[in-house]
């Protein structure tokens, strides 16, 4: 069960993103923001509270192009949930098809998660971390646009730019 | 992250244990509201008497302008500013400064009956590497703790702000730092009659606010902490995480509620208690009580520096 292999499915003209996190309300809002954006390709967004995804319907499920893990630093549980879910992701996804969305950093007084835990995730999984206060509409729209762009790249719809190339660009700029 | 904790972990703390209990009795069993303070410009220990006089005059002038705490009560307010030379974290830290407001009702002018109505103290327990870039003329006392009416705090605060060009901000304590305090204070040895350790959580996102109180027997809490802590005198973030995770999973097993998704707002142990709004209270003392303040100060001083 779970997202086992990227190349095990026939690619369609549909690209699919998967949002994994413990705050369903926020995931829903983000998904809606992404779908509202103008785009030239069809997308499908799957929302899950954790991985693995249920195994029934696995054969009908299109290939997943991007997984965005959502962590709220105000909730220790959201971090633990993501850490447990990461174990069910095939290693090949970490070549540019995974990113972490971290919310709640605007209110340091409420933080239950140490920043070093977030940096560790970025290092261990070689995936970019985007800080976004998704409760604010403006930032939600901006994040939706970024995710859409990343999804387009991960689905291979931008000629000359692969997910791996883009991922390495992101990580190099994060270190400066 | 690695931080010191545990009784008498380093030489400065052993020095603290020799503090005169009388001198530090003032800080026990009182509720202190925390503020972060920016460095004070041209503050000098040599002028404490002057400061007492100036602050007294300032308060009297404000009263003339119509500021009053209790309507109809005429109070003569006396100010005492003193230094507590031994109350500091390391040799580099500036000694703590205590400000006390006493009231004397006109009727008892002849007698020297004075009542302490407000106290506040500035302290620095930051440790040596903190002061590397401190410019001259500036005194760093990043933590300010007050006990007493808010209106007195406002007036004392505004005098300090005018006189030393500094800023005060209420200091909030994050759930992360409250967890550190829970772990640090649990590690102390207390006698059998100690009160239970209590953690209070607030659950977000509900129509009616919900608070969850989780009480743990102090000996059980200490037994758990002892299995987690590897080096006495040192506490790491990993150890705090394991300690809290054990408490959370125990609660989840019984009540199917995930405390890790709620916000920790208050930690209360036999030694001390702390609330996320920036309120602490030290119960036991003197040595353990002072150590509790020093550890808390060490945790909060860098916080105060970044928030100020």
XYZ file of C-alpha atoms in Angstrom:
484
model
C 0.000 0.000 0.000
C 1.028 3.546 -0.227
C 2.655 5.565 -2.923
C 4.982 2.899 -4.101
C 6.454 3.705 -7.479
C 6.449 6.781 -9.658
C 6.909 4.943 -12.895
C 4.447 2.164 -12.237
C 1.617 4.047 -13.894
C 0.953 5.299 -17.370
C 1.310 9.078 -17.474
C -1.848 10.979 -18.317
C -2.383 14.603 -19.185
C -3.655 14.959 -15.674
C -1.196 15.925 -12.951
C -1.861 15.075 -9.368
C -0.655 16.565 -6.117
C -1.099 15.065 -2.695
C -1.385 17.257 0.419
C -0.574 15.410 3.631
C -1.198 17.040 6.999
C -3.290 16.952 10.138
C -5.254 20.166 9.572
C -7.940 19.205 7.079
C -9.572 22.618 7.033
C -6.366 24.335 5.989
C -5.582 21.654 3.412
C -9.015 22.139 1.899
C -8.519 25.910 1.665
C -5.106 25.513 0.058
C -6.417 22.967 -2.435
C -9.231 25.295 -3.392
C -6.767 28.157 -3.855
C -4.658 26.024 -6.200
C -7.694 24.964 -8.222
C -8.832 28.576 -8.558
C -5.594 29.586 -10.267
C -5.510 29.929 -14.020
C -3.684 26.990 -15.504
C -3.119 25.342 -18.812
C -3.238 21.732 -17.622
C -5.657 19.568 -15.674
C -4.876 18.962 -12.052
C -6.238 16.811 -9.322
C -5.464 17.381 -5.666
C -5.660 14.603 -3.175
C -5.960 15.418 0.524
C -4.818 12.922 3.128
C -4.361 13.206 6.859
C -1.545 10.684 6.772
C 0.169 8.057 4.662
C -0.158 5.329 3.583
C -3.144 6.023 1.406
C -5.846 3.396 1.578
C -5.002 0.533 -0.738
C -8.397 0.110 -2.328
C -8.596 2.007 -5.580
C -4.831 1.962 -5.912
C -5.015 0.678 -9.458
C -7.437 3.427 -10.443
C -5.375 6.169 -8.884
C -3.326 8.248 -11.300
C 0.364 8.800 -10.683
C 1.194 11.343 -8.028
C 3.543 14.075 -9.196
C 4.092 16.117 -6.044
C 3.640 15.477 -2.337
C 3.389 18.488 -0.049
C 3.657 17.719 3.662
C 2.040 20.346 5.878
C 3.418 21.051 9.341
C 2.025 23.534 11.835
C 4.697 24.566 14.318
C 1.965 25.244 16.862
C 1.171 21.540 16.907
C 3.751 18.913 17.850
C 1.325 16.322 16.582
C 1.419 17.687 13.040
C 5.194 17.134 12.989
C 4.940 13.605 14.358
C 2.198 12.811 11.835
C 4.364 13.967 8.937
C 7.414 12.093 10.273
C 5.396 8.878 10.447
C 3.961 9.398 6.945
C 7.384 10.023 5.381
C 8.242 6.377 6.009
C 5.680 5.333 3.402
C 7.103 7.399 0.565
C 9.334 5.736 -1.978
C 12.847 7.147 -2.065
C 12.545 8.229 -5.701
C 10.020 10.880 -4.706
C 12.706 12.745 -2.811
C 14.346 13.724 -6.078
C 12.392 16.957 -6.315
C 8.823 15.719 -5.885
C 8.416 16.398 -2.176
C 8.174 19.665 -0.320
C 7.347 20.774 3.207
C 4.899 23.594 3.928
C 5.405 25.040 7.393
C 2.771 27.308 8.925
C 2.570 29.099 12.233
C 6.019 30.717 12.325
C 4.429 34.144 12.535
C 3.489 33.463 16.119
C 6.661 32.301 17.871
C 4.940 32.567 21.239
C 2.777 29.584 20.372
C 5.427 27.334 18.937
C 5.601 23.743 20.074
C 8.098 22.573 17.469
C 11.773 23.499 17.500
C 13.130 24.976 14.278
C 16.002 22.514 14.384
C 13.463 19.727 13.797
C 12.348 21.472 10.585
C 15.932 21.974 9.372
C 16.604 18.332 10.064
C 13.699 17.320 7.814
C 15.035 19.540 5.042
C 18.474 17.980 5.369
C 17.483 14.363 5.777
C 14.935 14.366 2.945
C 16.730 16.878 0.656
C 13.464 18.643 0.027
C 12.592 22.329 0.147
C 10.805 23.917 3.091
C 8.354 26.717 2.332
C 7.241 28.920 5.184
C 3.706 30.139 4.609
C 1.065 31.506 6.933
C -1.762 29.690 5.190
C -4.389 31.234 7.416
C -3.825 34.524 5.600
C -5.522 34.652 2.242
C -2.823 36.605 0.427
C -0.125 34.145 1.451
C -2.387 31.221 0.657
C -2.841 32.503 -2.890
C 0.918 33.080 -3.289
C 1.660 29.581 -1.969
C -0.958 28.103 -4.299
C 0.805 29.759 -7.236
C 4.159 28.362 -6.164
C 2.715 24.882 -5.712
C 1.081 25.056 -9.103
C 4.387 25.942 -10.712
C 6.153 23.130 -8.856
C 3.422 20.713 -9.884
C 3.801 21.730 -13.503
C 7.522 21.002 -13.310
C 7.098 17.724 -11.445
C 4.551 16.508 -14.006
C 7.148 17.107 -16.696
C 5.077 19.733 -18.434
C 7.845 22.328 -18.658
C 10.340 21.341 -21.314
C 13.952 21.438 -20.208
C 13.198 21.595 -16.480
C 12.992 18.364 -14.540
C 11.819 17.949 -10.953
C 15.322 16.975 -9.902
C 16.913 20.039 -11.516
C 14.347 22.330 -9.940
C 14.750 20.657 -6.550
C 18.500 21.139 -6.591
C 18.025 24.811 -7.589
C 15.726 25.310 -4.594
C 18.108 23.692 -2.139
C 21.111 25.632 -3.422
C 19.322 28.968 -3.052
C 18.121 28.054 0.426
C 21.707 27.727 1.608
C 22.617 31.291 0.671
C 20.105 21.974 21.589
C 22.029 21.474 24.781
C 21.413 23.450 27.924
C 22.530 23.182 31.493
C 20.070 22.062 34.087
C 20.059 20.136 37.292
C 21.161 21.225 40.724
C 24.639 22.690 41.150
C 25.615 21.858 37.627
C 28.234 24.552 37.461
C 30.317 26.674 39.815
C 28.113 29.784 39.542
C 25.170 27.803 40.700
C 27.092 26.467 43.638
C 27.815 30.084 44.538
C 24.118 30.815 44.403
C 23.487 28.161 46.983
C 25.484 30.288 49.407
C 23.168 33.274 48.903
C 21.690 34.677 52.040
C 18.189 33.194 52.192
C 16.884 36.426 53.732
C 17.994 38.431 50.730
C 16.221 36.226 48.245
C 13.145 35.435 50.309
C 11.418 38.279 48.454
C 11.158 36.274 45.297
C 9.528 33.189 46.696
C 5.823 32.428 46.766
C 4.943 35.469 44.708
C 3.585 35.684 41.236
C 5.978 37.515 38.895
C 4.942 38.998 35.563
C 7.739 38.922 33.018
C 8.922 41.665 30.722
C 11.811 41.866 28.329
C 13.885 45.060 28.539
C 16.278 46.578 26.028
C 19.689 47.636 27.391
C 19.660 50.647 29.723
C 21.671 53.681 28.710
C 23.973 55.194 31.336
C 22.631 53.223 34.253
C 24.979 53.151 37.190
C 25.001 51.169 40.401
C 26.583 54.153 42.112
C 23.448 56.256 41.696
C 20.827 53.911 43.131
C 19.988 56.352 45.949
C 19.447 59.100 43.389
C 17.233 56.868 41.349
C 15.099 56.137 44.417
C 14.666 59.858 45.000
C 13.929 60.655 41.370
C 11.414 57.861 41.029
C 9.676 58.955 44.249
C 9.421 62.495 42.886
C 8.123 61.194 39.572
C 5.410 59.175 41.282
C 4.427 62.159 43.406
C 4.237 64.354 40.307
C 2.080 61.814 38.514
C -0.240 61.683 41.506
C -0.549 65.463 41.344
C -1.555 65.117 37.706
C -4.380 62.927 38.792
C -3.098 59.387 38.466
C -4.377 57.321 41.375
C -4.487 53.646 42.157
C -7.202 53.596 44.770
C -9.774 56.328 44.831
C -9.936 58.304 48.007
C -6.901 56.770 49.630
C -4.037 59.122 50.276
C -0.804 57.194 50.246
C 2.687 58.377 50.748
C 4.859 56.253 48.505
C 8.479 55.597 49.268
C 10.813 54.065 46.710
C 13.825 51.885 47.423
C 16.202 50.837 44.659
C 18.853 48.370 45.697
C 21.360 46.020 44.169
C 21.537 42.274 44.729
C 25.184 41.596 43.962
C 25.052 37.819 44.166
C 21.942 37.330 42.089
C 23.328 36.805 38.636
C 24.119 33.955 36.349
C 27.820 34.499 35.799
C 30.532 37.018 36.565
C 29.835 38.852 33.336
C 26.202 39.416 34.186
C 25.207 42.655 35.839
C 23.928 42.231 39.379
C 20.172 42.191 39.833
C 18.468 45.479 40.690
C 15.470 45.499 43.005
C 12.881 48.291 43.025
C 10.404 48.377 45.884
C 7.471 50.669 46.511
C 6.355 51.073 50.113
C 3.268 52.854 51.281
C 2.806 54.728 54.480
C -0.567 56.155 55.322
C -0.413 59.731 56.663
C -2.008 58.632 59.919
C 0.953 56.456 60.801
C 3.625 58.940 59.689
C 5.073 58.996 63.162
C 5.479 55.243 63.267
C 7.669 53.655 60.646
C 4.998 51.300 59.542
C 5.627 50.701 55.879
C 3.831 48.280 53.700
C 5.372 46.821 50.571
C 2.872 47.465 47.819
C 4.845 46.696 44.694
C 8.169 45.180 43.768
C 10.046 44.679 40.556
C 13.504 43.415 39.798
C 15.769 43.502 36.801
C 18.057 40.597 36.280
C 20.626 39.218 33.941
C 21.340 35.518 33.909
C 22.601 35.209 30.402
C 26.048 33.820 30.762
C 29.355 34.881 29.324
C 29.018 34.782 25.521
C 26.144 37.184 25.628
C 28.042 40.375 26.278
C 30.636 40.279 23.548
C 29.144 43.052 21.473
C 27.601 45.204 24.181
C 28.622 48.830 23.576
C 29.907 50.947 26.471
C 27.414 53.005 28.425
C 24.821 50.281 28.091
C 23.799 47.969 30.910
C 22.150 44.720 29.953
C 19.414 43.573 32.292
C 17.063 41.867 29.881
C 14.542 40.397 32.287
C 12.172 42.464 34.418
C 9.861 40.726 36.876
C 7.033 42.553 38.651
C 4.667 41.797 41.471
C 1.845 44.185 42.364
C -0.724 46.393 40.712
C -0.409 46.946 37.000
C -0.715 50.706 37.407
C 2.452 50.836 39.523
C 4.226 48.703 36.938
C 3.195 51.187 34.267
C 4.483 54.151 36.215
C 7.800 52.590 37.185
C 8.202 51.332 33.639
C 7.585 54.726 32.119
C 10.135 56.349 34.439
C 12.782 53.821 33.447
C 11.902 54.254 29.796
C 12.252 58.036 30.023
C 15.405 57.965 32.118
C 17.392 55.175 30.453
C 15.876 55.164 26.963
C 14.858 51.536 27.119
C 11.739 49.633 26.081
C 9.644 47.135 27.967
C 7.627 44.376 26.364
C 5.518 41.696 27.949
C 7.299 38.392 27.564
C 5.293 35.414 26.446
C 6.520 31.865 27.015
C 6.049 29.412 24.164
C 4.864 25.817 24.694
C 8.357 24.741 23.688
C 9.931 26.671 26.548
C 7.223 25.574 28.974
C 8.135 21.959 28.150
C 11.764 22.736 28.995
C 10.671 24.128 32.328
C 8.533 21.083 33.029
C 11.528 18.823 32.416
C 14.005 21.011 34.358
C 11.839 21.355 37.427
C 10.790 17.698 37.438
C 14.436 16.718 37.690
C 14.802 18.343 41.084
C 14.577 16.219 44.144
C 11.642 17.191 46.314
C 10.217 15.582 49.403
C 7.301 13.183 49.483
C 4.728 15.803 50.301
C 5.360 17.658 47.067
C 2.339 18.628 45.034
C 1.494 16.978 41.730
C 2.922 18.198 38.458
C 0.164 19.780 36.438
C 0.104 20.600 32.747
C -2.703 22.726 31.371
C -3.552 22.681 27.679
C -5.867 24.853 25.697
C -7.605 23.319 22.732
C -7.803 25.599 19.722
C -10.476 25.899 17.107
C -13.536 24.996 19.142
C -16.657 27.116 19.561
C -16.280 26.998 23.343
C -12.747 27.257 24.695
C -11.678 24.018 26.292
C -8.909 23.588 28.840
C -7.450 20.217 29.703
C -5.626 19.713 32.963
C -3.227 16.775 33.236
C -1.972 16.014 36.733
C 0.950 13.644 37.299
C 2.247 12.298 40.575
C 5.591 14.027 41.212
C 7.425 10.786 41.959
C 6.164 9.214 38.740
C 7.195 12.276 36.782
C 10.658 12.235 38.337
C 11.019 8.496 37.732
C 10.164 9.039 34.064
C 12.585 11.948 33.758
C 15.359 9.954 35.405
C 15.039 7.232 32.776
C 15.221 9.840 30.018
C 17.998 12.137 31.190
C 21.403 10.772 30.264
C 23.842 13.241 31.774
C 23.053 14.785 35.123
C 23.444 18.540 34.929
C 22.623 18.644 31.218
C 19.346 18.653 29.350
C 18.937 18.254 25.601
C 15.981 19.012 23.354
C 15.727 15.310 22.483
C 15.346 14.389 26.147
C 12.628 16.997 26.653
C 10.830 15.685 23.539
C 10.953 12.089 24.769
C 9.731 13.092 28.213
C 6.774 15.038 26.816
C 5.984 12.359 24.198
C 5.748 9.753 26.964
C 3.329 11.924 28.889
C 1.284 12.606 25.740
C 1.067 8.960 24.702
C 0.077 7.914 28.215
C -2.770 10.423 28.090
C -3.756 9.288 24.604
C -3.866 5.667 25.672
C -6.392 6.492 28.370
C -8.443 9.273 26.850
C -7.863 9.079 23.087
C -6.995 12.774 23.079
C -3.820 13.999 21.400
C -2.330 16.599 23.703
C 0.462 17.159 21.189
C -2.065 18.922 18.972
C -3.175 21.262 21.763
C -1.345 24.260 23.130
C 0.506 23.884 26.424
C -0.359 27.003 28.389
C 0.721 26.331 31.948
C 3.199 24.128 33.778
C 2.994 23.746 37.517
C 5.348 21.742 39.724
C 6.181 21.737 43.414
C 9.143 24.000 42.726
C 7.678 26.589 40.409
C 4.940 27.279 37.922
C 4.891 29.175 34.641
C 2.116 30.446 32.390
C 2.419 31.210 28.685
C 1.332 34.822 29.272
C 4.680 35.365 30.963
C 3.872 34.745 34.597
C 6.020 32.642 36.891
C 5.878 31.735 40.536
C 8.635 30.115 42.541
C 7.335 28.121 45.456
C 10.171 26.321 47.141
C 13.349 27.791 48.367
C 15.737 29.137 49.003
C 18.409 27.344 46.962
C 16.087 25.327 44.784
C 13.856 28.333 44.306
C 16.714 30.545 43.204
C 18.038 27.869 40.898
C 14.602 27.571 39.355
C 14.702 31.299 38.664
C 18.212 31.126 37.232
C 17.378 28.241 34.889
C 14.181 29.948 33.822
C 16.121 33.155 33.372
C 18.722 31.389 31.221
C 15.929 30.007 29.081
C 14.143 33.322 28.850
C 17.044 35.767 28.643
C 17.943 34.926 25.054
C 14.214 35.023 24.356
C 14.001 38.436 25.975
C 16.887 39.631 23.836
C 15.163 38.591 20.626
C 11.746 39.899 21.600
C 12.921 43.257 22.913
